[in-house]
């Protein structure tokens, strides 16, 4: 087993535990919930196999669903983000860059990384809360959940990324 798989497995367990025990209980103003585990999918390198990203994404979503009582919602939304991640990342990377480029502020720059993460987090929040509510009856509440959680998640991800290096 490679070191990369062991690191990812450790991060996988850490994200599930942090989300289930700490972040899943935070509901700022009753709407904004931090969804930090999206950061796991954001950090896949450029040359990582697409099927591997989908397997990791679905597995993480399923684990989050089990521990946070959101049946199928996180798994579906995170699998979609896993499918989109290589293509979205490709938009922000020069063609002549190295194959094993990892998305980070230090590798692609602050502005590109912020746009990249914003697209993925916003797409995730839209799909997650659409599946969770499964109704647009109260569109204002849905929008507050989507944008509040997206902003909260983006703030956490950018904080972690700036601290990481």
Steps between C-alpha positions, in 0.01 A plus 500: 500500500643836405563789734247712307218255574592488869509881521163523326352236729621695805358825363177317414457384861595843635246683280222259591571531872535880495180542298296251703616607844563873467403676179174313443364652820572860400213687336596867491181712505308176443612478137876487449663163564871451428559214256878471527517147356462650150866603543592131468370492142644843417856380572524213249804547273479550127611148400283310750278244322142617453362169623708537817360846565147364456560208737652723769226761456216252520656323799549826688146612418361166616694519827375855559145385423526218752635715783305820430162341418469639146398188306669513160520878483873545566590191296313625194626856523861403575506248216387773262774731628750214461393463137533874436827557688751397229326709236460808720862476614614477137349845438739661748823319412738590217535226239876473548483445878615177665268200497492449876404860581296522821248784529635745756554871545876456463471298175233685300475831686247650737252633243485184289475279807223715645300483174557126471388431856205738472365319193526158662363605840210695350410209271520263796279718720240546226475126439519407869225735615285430195509129578452563871192719468377340176268798465527861400193598699701731723760623252630772733587249772662272240711789367602601851612142572690473171679833517552502877652152498706579189648814656567323831661204321707726274626695801607177672668359189688821426610518865627142495671557167677816613618328819620192309743695304 
